[in-house]
Coordinates of C-alpha atoms and ligand atoms in Angstrom, one line a residue:
M22 CA -74.9 -116.9 78.4
F23 CA -77.9 -114.7 79.1
P24 CA -79.4 -113.3 80.6
R25 CA -76.5 -113.3 83.4
F26 CA -77.2 -114.4 86.9
H27 CA -74.7 -112.6 89.0
M28 CA -73.4 -115.6 90.4
D29 CA -70.0 -114.1 91.6
E30 CA -72.1 -111.0 92.8
R31 CA -74.7 -111.3 95.4
A32 CA -78.0 -111.3 94.4
R33 CA -80.0 -108.6 93.2
I34 CA -83.2 -108.0 94.7
L35 CA -85.9 -105.1 94.7
V36 CA -88.6 -104.7 97.4
V37 CA -91.6 -102.8 96.5
D38 CA -93.8 -101.5 99.2
D39 CA -95.6 -98.4 100.0
E40 CA -95.7 -98.7 103.9
E41 CA -91.8 -97.4 104.7
V42 CA -91.4 -99.7 107.7
I43 CA -92.5 -102.9 106.1
R44 CA -89.9 -102.1 103.2
E45 CA -87.0 -100.6 105.5
V46 CA -87.5 -104.3 107.9
I47 CA -87.7 -106.4 104.6
A48 CA -84.8 -104.9 103.5
D49 CA -82.8 -104.9 106.6
F50 CA -83.5 -108.7 107.2
L51 CA -82.1 -109.5 103.0
T52 CA -79.5 -107.8 103.8
M53 CA -78.6 -109.4 106.7
E54 CA -78.8 -112.6 104.5
D55 CA -76.1 -110.8 102.5
Y56 CA -78.5 -109.7 99.1
A57 CA -78.1 -106.5 97.7
V58 CA -81.1 -105.0 98.2
C59 CA -82.9 -102.0 96.8
T60 CA -86.5 -100.6 97.4
A61 CA -89.0 -98.4 95.6
A62 CA -92.1 -97.1 96.7
D63 CA -94.5 -98.3 94.2
G64 CA -94.8 -100.2 91.3
R65 CA -94.3 -96.7 89.4
E66 CA -90.3 -96.6 91.0
A67 CA -89.9 -100.3 90.3
I68 CA -90.1 -100.0 87.0
A69 CA -87.6 -96.8 86.4
E70 CA -85.5 -99.4 89.0
L71 CA -85.5 -102.3 86.8
D72 CA -84.9 -100.5 83.2
R73 CA -81.9 -99.1 84.8
S74 CA -80.4 -101.9 86.4
R75 CA -80.6 -105.6 86.4
F76 CA -82.4 -107.5 89.9
D77 CA -82.7 -111.3 90.2
L78 CA -85.7 -110.9 92.6
V79 CA -88.8 -108.4 92.7
L80 CA -90.7 -108.5 96.4
S81 CA -93.8 -106.8 95.7
D82 CA -96.4 -105.1 97.6
L83 CA -100.3 -105.9 95.5
K84 CA -102.0 -102.7 96.5
M85 CA -99.9 -99.5 96.1
P86 CA -100.9 -96.0 95.1
N87 CA -99.6 -95.1 90.9
V88 CA -99.0 -98.2 89.4
G89 CA -99.7 -101.7 91.7
G90 CA -98.4 -104.9 92.0
L91 CA -100.3 -106.7 88.9
E92 CA -99.5 -103.7 86.9
L93 CA -96.1 -103.8 88.1
L94 CA -95.8 -107.9 86.8
Q95 CA -97.4 -106.6 83.7
E96 CA -94.7 -104.6 82.9
M97 CA -92.0 -107.2 83.9
Q98 CA -93.3 -109.5 81.8
R99 CA -93.8 -106.9 79.1
R100 CA -90.1 -106.3 79.5
Q101 CA -89.3 -109.8 79.4
L102 CA -87.2 -109.9 82.1
P103 CA -85.5 -112.7 83.5
T104 CA -86.2 -111.5 86.8
K105 CA -88.2 -113.5 89.6
A106 CA -91.4 -111.7 91.1
V107 CA -92.5 -112.8 94.5
I108 CA -95.8 -110.8 95.5
M109 CA -96.9 -109.7 99.3
T110 CA -100.3 -109.3 100.2
G111 CA -102.9 -109.1 102.8
F112 CA -105.1 -111.7 104.9
G113 CA -108.7 -112.0 102.6
T114 CA -107.2 -111.2 99.0
I115 CA -105.8 -114.7 98.0
E116 CA -108.2 -114.7 94.9
T117 CA -106.1 -111.4 93.8
A118 CA -102.6 -113.2 95.0
I119 CA -103.4 -116.4 92.3
E120 CA -104.4 -114.0 89.5
A121 CA -100.5 -112.3 90.5
M122 CA -99.3 -116.2 89.8
K123 CA -101.3 -116.3 86.5
R124 CA -99.7 -113.3 85.6
G125 CA -96.2 -114.2 86.3
A126 CA -95.6 -113.9 89.9
H127 CA -93.2 -117.0 91.0
D128 CA -94.9 -117.0 94.4
Y129 CA -96.8 -115.3 96.9
I130 CA -96.4 -114.3 100.8
L131 CA -99.5 -113.3 103.0
K132 CA -99.5 -110.5 104.8
P133 CA -99.1 -110.6 108.4
F134 CA -95.9 -112.5 107.7
R135 CA -92.9 -113.7 109.5
V136 CA -89.1 -112.7 108.6
E137 CA -87.9 -116.4 108.2
E138 CA -90.9 -116.7 106.2
V139 CA -90.0 -114.3 103.3
V140 CA -86.0 -115.0 103.6
L141 CA -86.9 -118.8 102.3
T142 CA -89.0 -117.9 99.9
V143 CA -86.8 -115.3 98.7
R144 CA -84.4 -118.4 98.8
R145 CA -86.8 -120.7 96.8
A146 CA -87.0 -118.1 94.0
L147 CA -83.7 -117.2 94.0
E148 CA -82.7 -120.8 93.6
E149 CA -84.9 -121.5 90.5
R150 CA -83.7 -118.1 88.5
R151 CA -80.4 -119.6 89.5
L152 CA -81.5 -123.0 87.7
E153 CA -83.4 -121.2 84.8
A154 CA -80.4 -119.2 84.2
E155 CA -77.5 -122.0 84.2
N156 CA -79.7 -124.0 81.6
L157 CA -80.1 -121.1 79.0
R158 CA -76.4 -120.5 80.0
L159 CA -75.8 -124.6 78.9
R160 CA -78.2 -124.4 76.2
D161 CA -76.7 -121.4 74.8
A162 CA -72.9 -122.7 75.1
V163 CA -73.7 -126.4 73.5
G164 CA -75.6 -123.8 70.6
L165 CA -72.3 -121.5 70.2
Y166 CA -70.4 -124.9 70.7
E167 CA -72.0 -126.6 67.6
A168 CA -72.0 -124.1 65.7
S169 CA -68.4 -122.8 66.3
E170 CA -67.4 -127.0 65.3
K171 CA -69.5 -126.2 62.3
I172 CA -67.8 -123.1 61.2
A173 CA -64.6 -124.6 61.5
A174 CA -65.2 -127.7 60.0
S175 CA -66.9 -126.2 57.1
L176 CA -64.9 -125.4 54.0
S177 CA -67.7 -123.6 52.1
L178 CA -67.9 -119.9 52.4
D179 CA -71.9 -119.7 52.0
D180 CA -72.2 -122.4 54.5
I181 CA -69.7 -120.5 57.0
L182 CA -71.5 -117.3 56.5
E183 CA -75.2 -118.6 57.0
T184 CA -74.1 -120.6 60.4
V185 CA -72.4 -117.7 61.8
T186 CA -75.2 -114.9 60.9
S187 CA -77.6 -117.6 62.1
A188 CA -76.0 -118.4 65.5
T189 CA -74.9 -115.3 66.7
R190 CA -78.7 -113.6 65.8
T191 CA -79.9 -116.6 68.3
G192 CA -77.0 -116.5 71.1
A193 CA -77.2 -112.7 71.4
R194 CA -80.9 -112.3 71.0
A195 CA -81.2 -109.6 68.3
D196 CA -84.0 -109.2 65.9
V197 CA -81.8 -109.1 62.9
A198 CA -78.1 -110.6 62.2
R199 CA -76.7 -109.2 58.6
L200 CA -72.7 -110.2 57.4
M201 CA -71.0 -108.1 55.0
L202 CA -67.4 -108.5 53.8
L203 CA -65.1 -106.4 52.4
D204 CA -64.8 -106.4 48.4
H205 CA -62.3 -104.2 46.9
G206 CA -63.3 -101.9 49.3
H207 CA -66.7 -102.1 49.2
L208 CA -68.7 -103.3 52.3
V209 CA -70.9 -106.1 50.3
E210 CA -73.5 -108.1 52.4
R211 CA -73.1 -112.0 52.1
S212 CA -75.3 -113.3 55.0
H213 CA -78.5 -112.2 57.0
H214 CA -80.5 -113.8 59.4
G215 CA -84.1 -112.8 61.0
D216 CA -85.9 -109.8 60.3
T217 CA -85.2 -108.5 56.9
T218 CA -87.3 -105.3 57.4
L219 CA -85.1 -104.0 60.3
S220 CA -82.8 -101.9 58.1
V221 CA -79.3 -101.0 59.3
D222 CA -78.0 -97.8 59.3
A223 CA -74.6 -97.9 57.9
S224 CA -73.4 -95.2 58.9
R225 CA -73.9 -96.0 62.8
L226 CA -72.2 -99.2 62.8
L227 CA -69.4 -98.0 60.9
A228 CA -69.1 -95.2 64.0
Q229 CA -69.0 -98.4 66.4
L230 CA -65.9 -100.0 64.8
D231 CA -62.5 -98.2 65.1
D232 CA -59.9 -97.6 62.3
G233 CA -60.1 -101.2 60.9
L234 CA -63.5 -99.7 58.0
A235 CA -61.6 -96.6 57.7
G236 CA -62.5 -95.2 54.3
V237 CA -64.5 -98.4 53.4
R238 CA -67.3 -97.5 50.8
L239 CA -70.8 -98.9 50.8
S240 CA -71.8 -100.6 47.8
G241 CA -75.4 -101.0 46.4
P242 CA -78.0 -98.5 45.6
D243 CA -78.8 -97.8 48.9
A244 CA -75.6 -96.9 50.5
E245 CA -77.2 -95.2 54.1
S246 CA -78.1 -98.3 54.9
F247 CA -78.0 -102.5 55.0
G248 CA -81.2 -104.2 54.7
D249 CA -84.0 -103.3 52.5
G250 CA -84.3 -100.0 53.3
G251 CA -87.4 -100.5 55.8
D252 CA -88.8 -97.6 57.7
D253 CA -87.9 -99.6 60.8
A254 CA -85.1 -97.9 62.9
P255 CA -83.5 -100.7 65.1
G256 CA -83.6 -99.8 68.7
A257 CA -80.3 -101.4 69.4
L258 CA -76.9 -101.7 67.2
L259 CA -73.9 -103.7 67.4
A260 CA -70.7 -103.8 65.1
V261 CA -68.0 -106.0 65.6
P262 CA -65.4 -106.2 62.8
L263 CA -63.7 -109.6 61.4
V264 CA -60.5 -109.1 61.4
E265 CA -57.8 -112.2 60.2
G266 CA -54.0 -110.7 60.7
A267 CA -53.9 -107.5 60.8
E268 CA -56.6 -107.1 57.8
T269 CA -60.0 -106.3 58.5
I270 CA -62.2 -108.5 56.0
G271 CA -65.8 -107.8 56.7
L272 CA -67.9 -106.8 59.7
L273 CA -70.6 -108.7 61.2
A274 CA -74.1 -106.0 62.7
L275 CA -76.3 -107.0 64.8
A276 CA -80.0 -105.0 65.5
R277 CA -83.0 -105.1 67.7
R278 CA -86.5 -103.2 66.9
D279 CA -87.2 -100.4 68.4
G280 CA -87.7 -100.3 72.0
G281 CA -85.6 -103.6 72.5
E282 CA -82.5 -103.3 75.0
R283 CA -79.2 -102.4 74.5
F284 CA -76.6 -105.3 73.8
D285 CA -74.6 -106.4 77.1
E286 CA -71.2 -107.1 77.8
G287 CA -71.7 -110.8 77.1
Q288 CA -73.2 -110.4 74.0
R289 CA -70.8 -107.8 72.5
K290 CA -68.3 -110.6 74.2
L291 CA -70.3 -113.4 72.1
A292 CA -70.5 -111.4 68.8
A293 CA -66.5 -111.2 68.8
M294 CA -66.0 -114.4 69.4
M295 CA -68.4 -115.2 66.6
A296 CA -66.8 -112.5 64.3
H297 CA -63.5 -114.3 65.2
R298 CA -63.9 -117.7 64.5
A299 CA -65.9 -116.9 61.5
A300 CA -62.7 -114.8 60.3
A301 CA -60.5 -117.7 60.2
A302 CA -63.3 -119.8 58.6
I303 CA -63.7 -117.3 55.7
V304 CA -59.8 -117.1 55.1
N305 CA -59.4 -120.5 54.8
A306 CA -62.7 -121.1 52.7
R307 CA -61.5 -118.8 50.1
L308 CA -57.6 -120.5 50.1
F309 CA -59.6 -123.8 49.3
E310 CA -61.5 -122.2 46.8
G311 CA -58.8 -120.5 45.4
Q312 CA -56.7 -123.7 45.2
Q313 CA -60.1 -126.0 43.8
L314 CA -60.3 -123.0 40.8
A315 CA -55.9 -123.7 40.7
I316 CA -56.5 -127.3 40.0
G317 CA -59.6 -126.9 37.9
Q318 CA -57.5 -124.7 35.7
T319 CA -54.5 -127.0 35.7
I320 CA -57.0 -129.9 34.2
E321 CA -58.8 -127.6 31.9
G322 CA -55.0 -127.0 30.7
L323 CA -53.8 -130.4 30.5
A324 CA -56.6 -131.5 28.9
R325 CA -56.4 -128.6 26.1
A326 CA -52.7 -130.7 26.0
I327 CA -54.6 -133.8 24.9
D328 CA -56.8 -132.6 22.2
K329 CA -53.5 -130.8 20.3
L330 CA -52.3 -134.5 20.0
D331 CA -54.6 -135.7 18.0
P332 CA -57.4 -133.4 15.9
Y333 CA -59.7 -136.3 15.4
T334 CA -60.4 -136.6 19.3
A335 CA -60.4 -132.8 20.3
G336 CA -63.2 -132.3 22.7
H337 CA -63.5 -136.2 23.4
S338 CA -61.8 -135.5 27.1
D339 CA -64.8 -133.0 27.5
R340 CA -67.3 -135.3 26.1
V341 CA -66.3 -138.5 28.3
S342 CA -66.2 -136.0 31.1
I343 CA -69.8 -135.1 30.7
Y344 CA -71.0 -138.9 30.1
A345 CA -69.4 -140.2 33.1
S346 CA -70.5 -137.3 35.4
L347 CA -74.3 -138.1 33.9
L348 CA -73.5 -141.8 34.9
A349 CA -72.0 -140.6 38.5
K350 CA -75.1 -138.8 38.8
K351 CA -77.5 -141.0 37.9
L352 CA -76.1 -143.7 40.3
A353 CA -76.9 -141.0 43.3
L354 CA -72.8 -140.9 43.9
S355 CA -71.7 -138.5 46.5
D356 CA -70.7 -134.7 45.1
E357 CA -67.2 -135.4 46.1
T358 CA -67.6 -138.9 43.9
V359 CA -69.0 -136.9 41.0
E360 CA -66.1 -134.2 40.8
L361 CA -63.4 -137.4 41.6
V362 CA -65.0 -138.9 37.8
R363 CA -65.6 -136.2 36.1
R364 CA -61.9 -134.9 36.8
S365 CA -60.8 -138.4 36.1
A366 CA -62.7 -138.5 33.1
Q367 CA -61.1 -135.3 31.3
M368 CA -57.6 -136.6 32.3
H369 CA -58.1 -140.2 31.0
D370 CA -56.2 -140.1 28.0
I371 CA -53.2 -137.6 29.1
G372 CA -50.7 -140.5 28.9
K373 CA -51.8 -140.1 25.1
I374 CA -48.4 -137.4 25.7
G375 CA -45.9 -140.3 26.0
C376 CA -46.6 -142.6 22.7
H377 CA -44.1 -142.7 19.9
V378 CA -47.6 -143.9 17.8
N379 CA -49.2 -141.4 15.0
L380 CA -52.8 -141.5 16.1
N381 CA -53.8 -139.6 13.3
K382 CA -52.5 -142.3 10.7
P383 CA -55.7 -143.6 9.0
G384 CA -56.3 -147.3 8.8
K385 CA -55.6 -149.7 11.7
L386 CA -52.4 -149.6 14.0
T387 CA -49.8 -153.0 13.4
E388 CA -49.6 -154.9 16.4
D389 CA -46.3 -153.3 17.7
E390 CA -48.0 -149.7 17.2
Y391 CA -51.3 -151.1 19.7
E392 CA -49.1 -152.5 22.1
D393 CA -47.4 -148.8 22.4
F394 CA -51.0 -147.3 22.2
K395 CA -52.1 -149.8 25.2
K396 CA -49.2 -147.7 27.4
H397 CA -51.0 -144.5 27.4
T398 CA -52.9 -145.6 30.9
I399 CA -49.2 -146.2 32.5
Y400 CA -47.9 -143.0 30.9
G401 CA -51.1 -141.2 32.3
A402 CA -50.6 -142.7 35.7
E403 CA -46.9 -141.8 35.7
I404 CA -47.4 -138.4 34.4
L405 CA -50.2 -137.6 37.4
G406 CA -49.0 -139.8 40.0
P407 CA -46.1 -136.9 41.1
I408 CA -48.2 -134.1 40.9
G409 CA -50.2 -134.0 44.9
F410 CA -53.5 -132.7 43.5
L411 CA -53.9 -135.2 40.8
A412 CA -52.9 -138.0 42.4
P413 CA -56.4 -138.9 43.2
L414 CA -57.4 -139.1 39.4
V415 CA -55.1 -141.8 38.7
P416 CA -56.8 -144.9 39.2
G417 CA -59.5 -143.8 37.1
V418 CA -56.5 -142.9 34.3
L419 CA -54.6 -146.2 34.5
L420 CA -57.6 -148.4 34.7
H421 CA -60.0 -146.9 32.1
H422 CA -59.5 -150.1 29.9
E423 CA -59.7 -152.6 32.4
R424 CA -62.9 -154.9 30.9
M425 CA -64.8 -157.1 33.5
D426 CA -64.1 -160.1 31.9
G427 CA -60.4 -159.8 32.7
R428 CA -59.2 -158.9 29.3
G429 CA -58.3 -155.4 29.1
Y430 CA -55.4 -153.1 29.9
P431 CA -53.0 -152.7 31.4
H432 CA -53.3 -155.1 34.3
A433 CA -56.1 -157.7 32.6
M434 CA -57.3 -157.3 36.6
P435 CA -60.1 -159.3 37.4
A436 CA -63.6 -157.4 37.9
D437 CA -63.8 -157.1 41.3
K438 CA -60.6 -154.9 41.1
I439 CA -61.5 -152.8 38.9
P440 CA -63.0 -149.4 40.7
R441 CA -66.4 -148.4 40.2
L442 CA -64.5 -144.7 38.8
A443 CA -62.6 -147.2 36.3
R444 CA -65.9 -148.6 35.4
I445 CA -67.8 -145.6 34.5
I446 CA -64.9 -143.8 32.7
C447 CA -64.6 -147.0 30.0
I448 CA -68.4 -146.8 29.3
A449 CA -68.4 -143.0 28.7
D450 CA -65.0 -143.4 26.7
S451 CA -66.1 -145.9 24.5
Y452 CA -69.7 -144.4 23.5
D453 CA -67.8 -141.7 22.8
A454 CA -66.0 -143.2 21.2
M455 CA -68.3 -145.0 18.5
T456 CA -70.1 -141.8 18.3
S457 CA -67.2 -139.5 17.3
D458 CA -65.5 -139.8 13.7
R459 CA -61.9 -141.4 13.6
A460 CA -59.4 -141.5 11.4
Y461 CA -59.9 -145.0 10.3
R462 CA -64.0 -144.5 10.5
A463 CA -66.9 -142.8 10.5
A464 CA -68.9 -142.2 14.0
L465 CA -71.7 -144.8 14.2
P466 CA -75.0 -143.1 15.1
H467 CA -76.0 -143.0 18.7
E468 CA -78.8 -145.8 18.3
I469 CA -76.2 -148.5 16.9
A470 CA -73.4 -146.9 20.0
I471 CA -76.4 -147.8 22.5
A472 CA -77.0 -151.4 21.1
E473 CA -73.4 -151.8 21.4
V474 CA -73.3 -151.1 24.9
R475 CA -75.8 -153.3 25.8
R476 CA -74.3 -156.5 24.2
C477 CA -71.0 -155.6 26.0
A478 CA -72.2 -155.6 29.3
G479 CA -70.5 -158.1 31.7
T480 CA -67.8 -158.5 29.4
Q481 CA -66.7 -155.2 28.2
F482 CA -69.2 -153.1 30.8
D483 CA -70.1 -153.3 34.3
A484 CA -73.7 -155.1 33.3
E485 CA -75.0 -152.5 36.5
L486 CA -74.4 -149.9 34.8
V487 CA -75.4 -150.4 31.0
E488 CA -78.9 -148.9 31.6
P489 CA -78.2 -146.3 34.3
F490 CA -76.2 -145.2 31.6
V491 CA -78.6 -145.2 28.7
E492 CA -81.4 -143.5 31.0
A493 CA -78.9 -140.2 31.7
L494 CA -77.6 -140.0 27.9
E495 CA -81.2 -140.5 26.9
E496 CA -82.3 -138.1 29.2
W497 CA -79.6 -135.3 28.8
R498 CA -80.1 -136.0 25.1
A499 CA -83.9 -135.1 25.0
N500 CA -83.4 -131.9 27.4
R501 CA -80.4 -131.0 24.6
I502 CA -82.7 -131.9 22.0
A503 CA -85.5 -129.6 23.5
K504 CA -82.8 -126.8 23.5
G505 CA -81.6 -127.2 20.0
Q506 CA -78.3 -127.8 21.6
S507 CA -76.1 -130.7 19.5
V508 CA -75.7 -134.3 20.3
A509 CA -74.1 -137.1 18.6
R510 CA -75.9 -138.4 15.8
Ligands
LIG628 FE1 -58.2 -144.0 27.2

């Protein structure tokens, strides 16, 4: 979007020459060609003019008193102006003209010149300037479009904040972008991008904002400024509030190093647009995070209910969810899938709530009792199914006793129909059952349980999961033992 080419206005040209006649003749002709023309008598006047307003083209003499054409070019380069420069020079100084081109001049005109020649050269330079501005606008627009898409698609607060600061800093050509969110009346920096030694004066920032942040206090030991408290005071500062509905939730601040240009109108609009997008996405991400927390707490509570049923199996749900996640991670499944495995495993025995059989009774279950017990898989699916956000856990809960040889329950499913999620929970569940005390037997040692898991590869368990499971489990145990934490004996 920047630098802006005056598309809907006339192109602005600055004519610089110490000879008044030449200056005026060129100015008259260019004005007749419908350009907006200003004049300056030397390089010094020209620089003052360039600092005052924006030009698309500078048409300058080379030899002038005070500040000459080459120095003017140098100053324009130092200011990183997008303005094109065309140098006018007398016969015999073509080497100087070449020198001027090296210093960033776009073209040169040899004196004495014909006016048509000047007009043609000016047209060419402005056309190039227009194309450059167009390309830049396009590049900025694409970058911002991509950033907006990314922000809208993400539910991760950290990712959103990172994208907002980096895209805004680049788009508005700032040296640093900082994003702060309000937290119980305090503004807390949550993300920054760029030169972090550049501190942002907090009172100057808040002064730029209206009442949205009135009464806000700044957090942190250095409440006077954001940043690392460096000595570098910024040259230009821009702050826009993040507003959602009627509420201000934070602010986005941009700064340029000392000597940097002020932020122009387009850059202010860009920052405001990004702040607007960011505010909506942040509110969304917070809702999502809250929802995820509520789901986690619900599962946690239900898992406690399962443990209350049977003191012998207390902690079973948690351990199975740990073992199942270890295997899911070992298989390099996506983060979302690992989370689904973890939650499904934690809920796998929820259906025991519906069983009439006394799970604490010593000795083996009778055939009838066993038939009742087997229904815990179906009961689990029936309990979770109607709860929308827990419904994705149903396959793991319903099918965790299915076997690869088709002799499992409740459906005696063939191997190819059993989802991997259920196969993972099956191994984790069986290993923990073997290594825990039961009403009818003491816990088996770890090595025996592992040997049993291996023996049942391909019949009860998915053969492809057995070795990854053993590997993941051994690594986890070694790590815990090294830290002095408990493991199954
Ligand atoms: Fe079970």
